[in-house]
Protein backbone atom coordinates (compact mmCIF):
# COMPACT_ATOMS: atom_id res chain seq x y z
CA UNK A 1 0.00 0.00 0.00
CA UNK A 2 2.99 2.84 0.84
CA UNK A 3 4.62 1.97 -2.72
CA UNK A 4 1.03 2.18 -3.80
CA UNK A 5 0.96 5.48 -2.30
CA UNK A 6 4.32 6.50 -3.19
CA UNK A 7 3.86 5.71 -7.12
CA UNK A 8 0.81 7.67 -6.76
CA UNK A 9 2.13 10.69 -5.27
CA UNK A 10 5.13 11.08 -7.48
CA UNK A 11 2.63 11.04 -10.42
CA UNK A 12 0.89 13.50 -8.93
CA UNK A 13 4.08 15.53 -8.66
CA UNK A 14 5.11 15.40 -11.74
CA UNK A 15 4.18 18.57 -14.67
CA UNK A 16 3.15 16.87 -17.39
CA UNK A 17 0.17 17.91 -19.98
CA UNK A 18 -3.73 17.13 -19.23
CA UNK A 19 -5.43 18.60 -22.79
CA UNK A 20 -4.16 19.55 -26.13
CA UNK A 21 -4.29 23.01 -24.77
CA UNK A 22 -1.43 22.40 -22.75
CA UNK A 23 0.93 20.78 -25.64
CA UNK A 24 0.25 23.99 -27.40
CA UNK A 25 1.93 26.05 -24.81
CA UNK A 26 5.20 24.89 -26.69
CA UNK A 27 4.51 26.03 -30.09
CA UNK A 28 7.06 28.26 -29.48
CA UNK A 29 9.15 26.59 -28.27
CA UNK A 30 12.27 25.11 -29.77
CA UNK A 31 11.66 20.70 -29.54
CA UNK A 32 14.59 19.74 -27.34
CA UNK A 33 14.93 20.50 -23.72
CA UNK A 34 18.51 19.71 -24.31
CA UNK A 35 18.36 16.58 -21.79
CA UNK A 36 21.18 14.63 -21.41
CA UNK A 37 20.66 11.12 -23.06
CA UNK A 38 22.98 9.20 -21.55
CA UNK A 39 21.12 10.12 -17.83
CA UNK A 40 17.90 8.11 -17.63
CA UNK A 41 15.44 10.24 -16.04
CA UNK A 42 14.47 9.25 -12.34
CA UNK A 43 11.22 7.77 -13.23
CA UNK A 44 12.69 5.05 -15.50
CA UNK A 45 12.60 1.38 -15.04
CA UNK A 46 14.52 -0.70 -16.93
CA UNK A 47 12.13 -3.99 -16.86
CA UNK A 48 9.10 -1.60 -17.62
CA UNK A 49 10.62 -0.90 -20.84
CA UNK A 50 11.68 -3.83 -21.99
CA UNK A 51 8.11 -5.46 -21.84
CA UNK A 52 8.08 -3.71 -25.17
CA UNK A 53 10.22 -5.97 -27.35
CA UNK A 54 7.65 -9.04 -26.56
CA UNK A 55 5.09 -6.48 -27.64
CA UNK A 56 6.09 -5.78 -31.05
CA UNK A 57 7.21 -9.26 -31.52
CA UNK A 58 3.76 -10.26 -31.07
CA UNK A 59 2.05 -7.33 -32.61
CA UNK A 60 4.15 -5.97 -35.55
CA UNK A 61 2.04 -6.79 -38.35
CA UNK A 62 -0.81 -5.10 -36.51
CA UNK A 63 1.66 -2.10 -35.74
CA UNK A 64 2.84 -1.52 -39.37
CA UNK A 65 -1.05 -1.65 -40.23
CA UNK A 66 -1.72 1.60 -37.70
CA UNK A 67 1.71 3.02 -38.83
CA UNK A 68 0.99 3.13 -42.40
CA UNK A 69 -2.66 4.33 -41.72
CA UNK A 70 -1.54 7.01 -39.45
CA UNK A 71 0.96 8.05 -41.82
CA UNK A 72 -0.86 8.55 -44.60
CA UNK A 73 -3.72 10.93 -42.58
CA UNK A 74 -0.72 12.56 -40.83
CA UNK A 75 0.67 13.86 -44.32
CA UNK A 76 -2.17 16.18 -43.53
CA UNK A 77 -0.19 17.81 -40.73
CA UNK A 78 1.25 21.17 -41.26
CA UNK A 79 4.06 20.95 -38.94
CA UNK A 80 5.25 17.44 -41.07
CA UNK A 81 4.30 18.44 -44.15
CA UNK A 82 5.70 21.54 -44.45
CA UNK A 83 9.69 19.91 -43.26
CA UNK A 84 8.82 16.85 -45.73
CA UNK A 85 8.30 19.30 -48.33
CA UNK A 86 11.27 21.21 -47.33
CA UNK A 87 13.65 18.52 -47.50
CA UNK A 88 12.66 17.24 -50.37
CA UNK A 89 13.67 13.35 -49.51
CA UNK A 90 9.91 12.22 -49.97
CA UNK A 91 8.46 13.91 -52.81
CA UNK A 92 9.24 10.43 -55.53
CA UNK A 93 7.47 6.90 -54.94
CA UNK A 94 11.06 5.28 -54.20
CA UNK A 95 12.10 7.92 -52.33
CA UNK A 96 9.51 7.73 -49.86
CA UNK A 97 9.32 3.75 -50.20
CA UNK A 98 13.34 4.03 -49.20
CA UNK A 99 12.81 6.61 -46.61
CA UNK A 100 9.94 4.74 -44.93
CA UNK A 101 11.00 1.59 -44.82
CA UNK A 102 14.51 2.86 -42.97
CA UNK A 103 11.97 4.79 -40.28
CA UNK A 104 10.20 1.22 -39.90
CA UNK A 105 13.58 -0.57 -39.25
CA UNK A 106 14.56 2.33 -36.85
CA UNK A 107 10.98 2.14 -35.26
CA UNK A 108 12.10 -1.89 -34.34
CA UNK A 109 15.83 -0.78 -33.05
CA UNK A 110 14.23 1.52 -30.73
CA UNK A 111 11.57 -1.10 -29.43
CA UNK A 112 13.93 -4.23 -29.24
CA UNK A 113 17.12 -2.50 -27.92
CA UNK A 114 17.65 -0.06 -24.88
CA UNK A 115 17.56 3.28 -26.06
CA UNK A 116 19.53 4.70 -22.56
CA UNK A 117 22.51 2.45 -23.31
CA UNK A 118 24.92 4.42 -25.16
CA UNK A 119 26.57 0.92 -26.30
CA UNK A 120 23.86 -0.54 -28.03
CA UNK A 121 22.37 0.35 -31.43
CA UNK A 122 19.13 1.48 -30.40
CA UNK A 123 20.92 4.57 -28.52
CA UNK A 124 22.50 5.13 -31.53
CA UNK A 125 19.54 5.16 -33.47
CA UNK A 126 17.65 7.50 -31.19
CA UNK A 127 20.26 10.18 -30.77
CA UNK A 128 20.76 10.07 -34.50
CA UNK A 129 17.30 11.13 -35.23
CA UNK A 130 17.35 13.84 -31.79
CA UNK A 131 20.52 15.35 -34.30
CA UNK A 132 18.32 15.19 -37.65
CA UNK A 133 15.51 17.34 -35.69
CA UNK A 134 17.92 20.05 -34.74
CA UNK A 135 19.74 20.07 -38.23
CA UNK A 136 16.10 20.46 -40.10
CA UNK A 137 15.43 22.53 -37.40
CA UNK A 138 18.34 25.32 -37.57
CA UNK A 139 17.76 24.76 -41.86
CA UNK A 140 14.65 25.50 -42.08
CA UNK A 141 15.45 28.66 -39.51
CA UNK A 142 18.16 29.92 -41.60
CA UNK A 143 16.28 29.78 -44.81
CA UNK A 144 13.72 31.65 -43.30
CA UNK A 145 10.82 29.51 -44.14
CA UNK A 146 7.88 30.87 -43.74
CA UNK A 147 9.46 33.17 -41.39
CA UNK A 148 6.39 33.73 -39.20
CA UNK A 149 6.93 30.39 -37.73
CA UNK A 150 8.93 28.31 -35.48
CA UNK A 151 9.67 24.30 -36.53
CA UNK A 152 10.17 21.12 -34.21
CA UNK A 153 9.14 22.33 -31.23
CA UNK A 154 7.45 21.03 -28.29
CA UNK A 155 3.68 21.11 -29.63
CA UNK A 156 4.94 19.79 -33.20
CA UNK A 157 7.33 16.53 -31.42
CA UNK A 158 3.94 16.38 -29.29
CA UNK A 159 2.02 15.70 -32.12
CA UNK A 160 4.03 14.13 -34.25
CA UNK A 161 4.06 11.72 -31.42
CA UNK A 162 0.17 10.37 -31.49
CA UNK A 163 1.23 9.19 -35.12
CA UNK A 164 3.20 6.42 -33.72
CA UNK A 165 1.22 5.86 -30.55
CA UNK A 166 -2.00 7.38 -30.66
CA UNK A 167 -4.20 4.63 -32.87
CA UNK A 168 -2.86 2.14 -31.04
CA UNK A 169 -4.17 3.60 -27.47
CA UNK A 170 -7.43 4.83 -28.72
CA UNK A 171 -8.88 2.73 -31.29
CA UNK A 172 -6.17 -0.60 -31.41
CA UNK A 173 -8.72 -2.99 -30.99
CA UNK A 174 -10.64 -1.56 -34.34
CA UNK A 175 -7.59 -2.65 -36.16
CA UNK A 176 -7.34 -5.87 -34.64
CA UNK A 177 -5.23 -5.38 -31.93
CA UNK A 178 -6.29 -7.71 -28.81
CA UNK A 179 -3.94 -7.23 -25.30
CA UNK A 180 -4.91 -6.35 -22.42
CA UNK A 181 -4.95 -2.41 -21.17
CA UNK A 182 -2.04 -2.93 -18.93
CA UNK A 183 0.24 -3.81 -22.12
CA UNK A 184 -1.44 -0.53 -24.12
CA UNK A 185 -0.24 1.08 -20.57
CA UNK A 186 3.51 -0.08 -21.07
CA UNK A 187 3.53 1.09 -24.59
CA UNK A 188 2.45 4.07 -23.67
CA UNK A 189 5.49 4.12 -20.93
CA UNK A 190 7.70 3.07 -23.78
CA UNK A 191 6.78 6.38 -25.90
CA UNK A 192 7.19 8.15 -23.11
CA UNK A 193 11.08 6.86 -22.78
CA UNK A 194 11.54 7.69 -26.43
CA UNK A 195 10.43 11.17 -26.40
CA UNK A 196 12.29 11.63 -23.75
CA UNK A 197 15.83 10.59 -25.58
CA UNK A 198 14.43 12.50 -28.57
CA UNK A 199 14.63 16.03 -25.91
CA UNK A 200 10.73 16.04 -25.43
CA UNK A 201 10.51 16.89 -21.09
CA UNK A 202 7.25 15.40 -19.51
CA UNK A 203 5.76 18.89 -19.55
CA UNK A 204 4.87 18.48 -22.99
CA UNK A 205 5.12 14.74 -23.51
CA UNK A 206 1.46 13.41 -24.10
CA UNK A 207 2.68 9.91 -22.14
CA UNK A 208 3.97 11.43 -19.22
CA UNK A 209 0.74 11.40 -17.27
CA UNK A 210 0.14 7.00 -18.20
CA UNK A 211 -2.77 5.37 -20.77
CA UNK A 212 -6.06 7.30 -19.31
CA UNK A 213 -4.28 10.68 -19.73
CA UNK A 214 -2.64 10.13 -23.00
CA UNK A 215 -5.68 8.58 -24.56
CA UNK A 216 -7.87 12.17 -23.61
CA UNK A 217 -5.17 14.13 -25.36
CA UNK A 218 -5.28 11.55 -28.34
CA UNK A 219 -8.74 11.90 -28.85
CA UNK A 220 -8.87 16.19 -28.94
CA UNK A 221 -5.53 15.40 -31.41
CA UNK A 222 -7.82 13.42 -33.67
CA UNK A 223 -11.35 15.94 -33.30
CA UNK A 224 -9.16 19.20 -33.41
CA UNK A 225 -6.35 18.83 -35.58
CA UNK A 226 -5.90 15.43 -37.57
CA UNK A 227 -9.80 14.92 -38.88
CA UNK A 228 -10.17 19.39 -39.99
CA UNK A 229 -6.71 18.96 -41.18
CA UNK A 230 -7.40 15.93 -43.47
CA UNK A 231 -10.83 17.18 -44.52
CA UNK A 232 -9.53 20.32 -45.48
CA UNK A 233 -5.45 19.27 -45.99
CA UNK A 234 -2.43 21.65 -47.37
CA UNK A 235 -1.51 21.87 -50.98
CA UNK A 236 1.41 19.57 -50.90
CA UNK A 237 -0.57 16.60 -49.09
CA UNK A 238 -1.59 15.44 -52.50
CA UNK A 239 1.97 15.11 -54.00
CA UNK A 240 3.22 13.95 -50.69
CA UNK A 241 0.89 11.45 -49.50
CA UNK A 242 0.58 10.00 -53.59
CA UNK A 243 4.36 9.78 -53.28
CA UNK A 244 4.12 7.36 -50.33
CA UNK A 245 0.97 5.27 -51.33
CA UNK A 246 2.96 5.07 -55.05
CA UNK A 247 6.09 3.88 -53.16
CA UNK A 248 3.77 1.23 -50.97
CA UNK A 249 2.26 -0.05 -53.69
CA UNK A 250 5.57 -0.61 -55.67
CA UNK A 251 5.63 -3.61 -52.42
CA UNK A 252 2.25 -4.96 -53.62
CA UNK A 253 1.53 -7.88 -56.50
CA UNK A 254 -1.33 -5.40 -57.63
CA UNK A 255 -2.53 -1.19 -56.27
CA UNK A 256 -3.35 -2.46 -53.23
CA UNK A 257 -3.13 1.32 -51.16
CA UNK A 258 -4.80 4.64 -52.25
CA UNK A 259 -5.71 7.27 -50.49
CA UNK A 260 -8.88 7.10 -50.22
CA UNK A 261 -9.34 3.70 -49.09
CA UNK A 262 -6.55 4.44 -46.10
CA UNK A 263 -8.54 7.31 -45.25
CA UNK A 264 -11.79 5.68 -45.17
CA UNK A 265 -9.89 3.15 -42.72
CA UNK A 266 -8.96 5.73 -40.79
CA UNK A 267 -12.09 7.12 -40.22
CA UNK A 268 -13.97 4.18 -39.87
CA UNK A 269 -11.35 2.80 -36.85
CA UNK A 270 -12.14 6.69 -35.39
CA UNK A 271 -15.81 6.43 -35.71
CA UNK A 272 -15.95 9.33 -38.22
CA UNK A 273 -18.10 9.55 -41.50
CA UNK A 274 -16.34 7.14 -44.47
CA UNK A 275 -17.39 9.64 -47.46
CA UNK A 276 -17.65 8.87 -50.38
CA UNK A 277 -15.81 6.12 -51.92
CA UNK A 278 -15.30 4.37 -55.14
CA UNK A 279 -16.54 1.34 -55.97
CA UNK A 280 -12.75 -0.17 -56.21
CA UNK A 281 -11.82 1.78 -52.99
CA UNK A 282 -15.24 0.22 -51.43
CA UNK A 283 -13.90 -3.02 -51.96
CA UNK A 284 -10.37 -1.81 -50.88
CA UNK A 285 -11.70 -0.42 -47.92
CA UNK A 286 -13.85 -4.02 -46.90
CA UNK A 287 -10.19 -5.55 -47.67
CA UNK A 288 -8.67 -3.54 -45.01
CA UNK A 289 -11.47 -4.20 -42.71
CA UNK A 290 -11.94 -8.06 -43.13
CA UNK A 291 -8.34 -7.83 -42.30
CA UNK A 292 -8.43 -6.59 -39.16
CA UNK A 293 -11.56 -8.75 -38.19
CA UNK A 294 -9.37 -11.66 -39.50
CA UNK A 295 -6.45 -10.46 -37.18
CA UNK A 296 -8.07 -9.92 -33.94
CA UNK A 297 -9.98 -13.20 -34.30
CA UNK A 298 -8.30 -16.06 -36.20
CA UNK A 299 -6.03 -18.04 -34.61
CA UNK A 300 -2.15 -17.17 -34.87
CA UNK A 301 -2.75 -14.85 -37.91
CA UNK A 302 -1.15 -12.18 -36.26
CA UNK A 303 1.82 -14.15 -34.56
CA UNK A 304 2.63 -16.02 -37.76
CA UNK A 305 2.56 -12.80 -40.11
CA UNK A 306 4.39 -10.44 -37.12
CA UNK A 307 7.33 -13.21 -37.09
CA UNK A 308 7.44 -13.51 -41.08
CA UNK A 309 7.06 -9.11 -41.44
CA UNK A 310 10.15 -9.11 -38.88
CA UNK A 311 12.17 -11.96 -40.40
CA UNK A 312 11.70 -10.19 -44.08
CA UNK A 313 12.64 -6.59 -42.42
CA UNK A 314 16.22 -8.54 -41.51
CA UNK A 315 16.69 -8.37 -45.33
CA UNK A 316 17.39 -4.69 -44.97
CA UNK A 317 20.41 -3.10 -44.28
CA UNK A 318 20.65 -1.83 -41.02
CA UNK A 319 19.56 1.76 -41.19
CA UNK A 320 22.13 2.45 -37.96
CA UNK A 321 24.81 1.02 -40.23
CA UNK A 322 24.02 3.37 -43.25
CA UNK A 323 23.44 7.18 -44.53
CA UNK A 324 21.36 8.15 -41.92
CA UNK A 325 17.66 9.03 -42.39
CA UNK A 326 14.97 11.07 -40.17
CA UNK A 327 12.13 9.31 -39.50
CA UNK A 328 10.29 12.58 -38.89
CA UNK A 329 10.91 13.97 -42.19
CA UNK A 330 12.25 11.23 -44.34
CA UNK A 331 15.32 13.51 -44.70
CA UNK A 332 19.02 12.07 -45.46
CA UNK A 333 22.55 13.67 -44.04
CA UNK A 334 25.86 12.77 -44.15
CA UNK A 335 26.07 12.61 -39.76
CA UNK A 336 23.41 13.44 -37.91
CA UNK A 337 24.12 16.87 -36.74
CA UNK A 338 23.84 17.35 -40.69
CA UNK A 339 21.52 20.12 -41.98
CA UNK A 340 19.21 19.88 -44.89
CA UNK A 341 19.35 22.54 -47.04
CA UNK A 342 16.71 23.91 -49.00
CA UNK A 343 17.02 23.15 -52.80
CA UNK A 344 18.96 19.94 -52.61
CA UNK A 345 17.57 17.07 -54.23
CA UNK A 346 18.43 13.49 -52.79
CA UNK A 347 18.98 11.05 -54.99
CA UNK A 348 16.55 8.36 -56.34
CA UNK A 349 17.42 5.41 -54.22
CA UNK A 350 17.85 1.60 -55.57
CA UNK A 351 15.70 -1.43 -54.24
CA UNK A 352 17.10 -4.00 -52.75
CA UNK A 353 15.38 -6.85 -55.35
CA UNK A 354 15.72 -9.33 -52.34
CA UNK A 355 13.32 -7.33 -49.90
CA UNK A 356 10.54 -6.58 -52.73
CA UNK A 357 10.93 -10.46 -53.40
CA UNK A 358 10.32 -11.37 -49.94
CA UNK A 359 7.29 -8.42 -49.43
CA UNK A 360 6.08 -9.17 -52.09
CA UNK A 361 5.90 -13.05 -51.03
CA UNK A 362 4.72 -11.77 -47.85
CA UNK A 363 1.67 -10.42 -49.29
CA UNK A 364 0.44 -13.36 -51.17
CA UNK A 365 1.19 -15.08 -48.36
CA UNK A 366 -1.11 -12.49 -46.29
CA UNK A 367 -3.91 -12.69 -48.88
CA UNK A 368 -3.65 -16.59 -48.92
CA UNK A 369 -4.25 -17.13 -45.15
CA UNK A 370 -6.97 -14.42 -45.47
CA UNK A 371 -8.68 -16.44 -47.57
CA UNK A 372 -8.39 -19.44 -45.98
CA UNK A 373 -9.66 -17.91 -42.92
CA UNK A 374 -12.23 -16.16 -45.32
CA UNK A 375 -13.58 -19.44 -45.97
CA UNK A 376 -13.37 -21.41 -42.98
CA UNK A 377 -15.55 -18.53 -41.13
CA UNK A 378 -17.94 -18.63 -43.73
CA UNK A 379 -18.02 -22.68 -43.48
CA UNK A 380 -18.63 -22.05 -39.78
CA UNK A 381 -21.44 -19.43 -39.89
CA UNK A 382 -22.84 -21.45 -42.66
CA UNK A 383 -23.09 -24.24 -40.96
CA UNK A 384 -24.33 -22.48 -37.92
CA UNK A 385 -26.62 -20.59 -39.71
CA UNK A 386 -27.73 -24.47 -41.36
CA UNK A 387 -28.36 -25.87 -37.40
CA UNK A 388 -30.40 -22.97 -36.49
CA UNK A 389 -32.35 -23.24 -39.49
CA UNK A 390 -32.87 -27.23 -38.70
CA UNK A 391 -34.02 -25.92 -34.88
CA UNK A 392 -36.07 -23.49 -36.19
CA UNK A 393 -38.01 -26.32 -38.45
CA UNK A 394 -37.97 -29.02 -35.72
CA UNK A 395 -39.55 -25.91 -32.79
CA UNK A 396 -41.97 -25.27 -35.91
CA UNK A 397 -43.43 -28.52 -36.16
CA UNK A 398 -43.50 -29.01 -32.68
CA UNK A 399 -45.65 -25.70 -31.99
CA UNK A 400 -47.70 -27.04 -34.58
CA UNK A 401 -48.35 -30.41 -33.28
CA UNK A 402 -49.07 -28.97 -30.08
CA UNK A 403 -51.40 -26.72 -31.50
CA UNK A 404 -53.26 -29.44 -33.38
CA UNK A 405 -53.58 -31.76 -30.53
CA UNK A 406 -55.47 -28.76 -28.35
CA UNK A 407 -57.64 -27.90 -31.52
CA UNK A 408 -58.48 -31.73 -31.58
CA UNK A 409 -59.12 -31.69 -27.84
């Protein structure tokens, strides 16, 4: 009961944000506290933490599913938009394909190593990206960008933040996600760590005040600035967010992704108004959710393609071990202090022919077991629906018997 207590009261100690209102206190604010990375901060527990690499491992196809969806509405955001567009490092299908996929293997270095160790890759990984904010940051500053404003700072690392957390709190289970809240809880911890290392001080990290707290601030994220934003997006979300579905479909047999469709999915998982759809993104869009009814409900669907998504990711080079690239704005550098000037143009990147093989693979595979499941569900409810048909018969006749002996009585 005292550690009870004592857990209790140093929560209630701590300054960290309660509404989107708060988070927007830093929009002025430059989006590193300037932390020391190798300290961990007094609240951190090592075994807490590392809950999170049996998470993913069991998860990750789920996890890319809410990553690419919440990606592809996030375009939508100013704040990333607007350093995307500056950098130019995502404006080409394979540029964005290249960029993305190196933010995906970074995303699994951060979750399966220890991000406080200054030894391990993961620490490596984080402080990497912490360097690519400040170099976009003082670029974008010195070319005067839109001059009026201020970029990375608190309120945009804040909300950058719900892209890689917030479905998964709020609406997980809509996509097929099945755990129990105490493991949404430790993730929630674990994004808390991260910001953290990336110079993001509880006073304006969303997961500084645990799951109940983060998952209010999620929600006004979503009603006040992802669904406007999307509805009404920027200019350059077109070009942008085309780029990336282009570059995700170039992983697909067939056009698998559009816009659309991924938006519809979006919307659907939040509870908001579809719109109006196409009759190819209709089908699209019943794809997507068959998919996740098919992962939250048929047996080791979601183990089997997690452990085959991770094994194929291995195919990769390690993103630690090459030209560094910003997860946060797709952006390339030659270290990671590096800046990114306005006006360069990175070079269209190759494909590694062995990882499209195996995605590709991957996704027939995916489509394969989908069907199978498809089928055996429909044998089941079939057959279900057959038996209560039978019952339904054999009640009838019995009423009716019943009734014929009193008429004859």
């Amino acid at each position: 009961i005292n550690a009870e207590y004592g857990a209790l009261l140093s929560l209630a100690m701590t300054d960290f944000p309660s509404s989107l209102q708060d988070l927007k206190k830093g929009s002025q604010i430059d989006g590193d506290s300037g932390s020391d990375p190798t300290v961990p901060p007094p609240w951190f527990n090592l075994e807490r933490f590392s809950r999170t690499d049996s998470f993913i491992k069991r998860h990750a196809f789920t996890m890319a599913l809410i990553w690419h969806c919440s990606l592809t509405i996030g375009f939508a955001l100013d704040s990333l938009l607007e350093a995307l567009v500056f950098t130019k490092a995502s404006d080409t299908p394979k540029k964005s394909l290249a960029r993305y996929m190196a933010t995906a293997q970074r995303l699994i270095e951060w979750h399966v190593g220890d991000i406080f160790d200054p030894t391990t890759t993961a620490y490596k990984s984080v402080q990497t990206v912490r360097g690519f904010h400040a170099g976009v940051r003082a670029s974008m500053d010195k070319a005067h960008f839109r001059q009026s404003d201020k970029w990375i700072t608190m309120y945009d690392m804040a909300v950058v933040q719900t892209g890689f957390m917030g479905a998964l709190v709020v609406v997980g289970d809509k996509f097929g996600l099945h755990c129990p809240s105490s493991q949404v809880d430790d993730y929630v911890y674990f994004w808390r760590c991260v910001g953290y290392q990336l110079g993001l001080p509880d006073k304006f990290n969303l997961c500084a005040g645990g799951l109940a707290v983060s998952q209010n601030i999620v929600w006004e994220v979503i009603d006040q600035v992802v669904v406007p934003d999307s509805k009404s997006p920027p200019a350059h979300y077109g070009p942008i967010a085309q780029a990336y579905i282009d570059g995700m479909n170039l992983l697909m047999p067939f056009k698998l992704w559009t816009i659309p469709a991924v938006l519809a999915s979006n919307y659907w998982c939040m509870g908001k108004p579809v719109g109006k759809l196409s009759v190819a993104d209709w089908l699209r869009f019943g794809f997507m959710r068959t998919l996740f009814l098919i992962i939250r409900y048929a047996p080791g669907f979601e183990r089997i393609m997690s452990f085959l998504l991770l094994l194929v990711m291995k195919i990769l080079p390690p993103p630690s071990s090459s030209t560094p690239i910003c997860p946060r704005t797709g952006a390339l550098a030659k270290s990671p202090s590096a800046t990114c000037p306005s006006g360069s143009q990175p070079a269209e990147p190759s494909l590694d022919w062995k990882f499209l093989l195996g995605i590709r693979l991957l996704v027939v595979f995916a489509m394969l077991l989908h069907l199978v499941y498809g089928v055996v569900f429909a044998c089941l409810v079939g057959g279900v629906a057959l038996m209560a048909g039978q019952l339904l018969v054999h009640v009838h006749g019995i009423i009716t018997c019943w009734m014929f002996h009193q008429i004859q009585q």
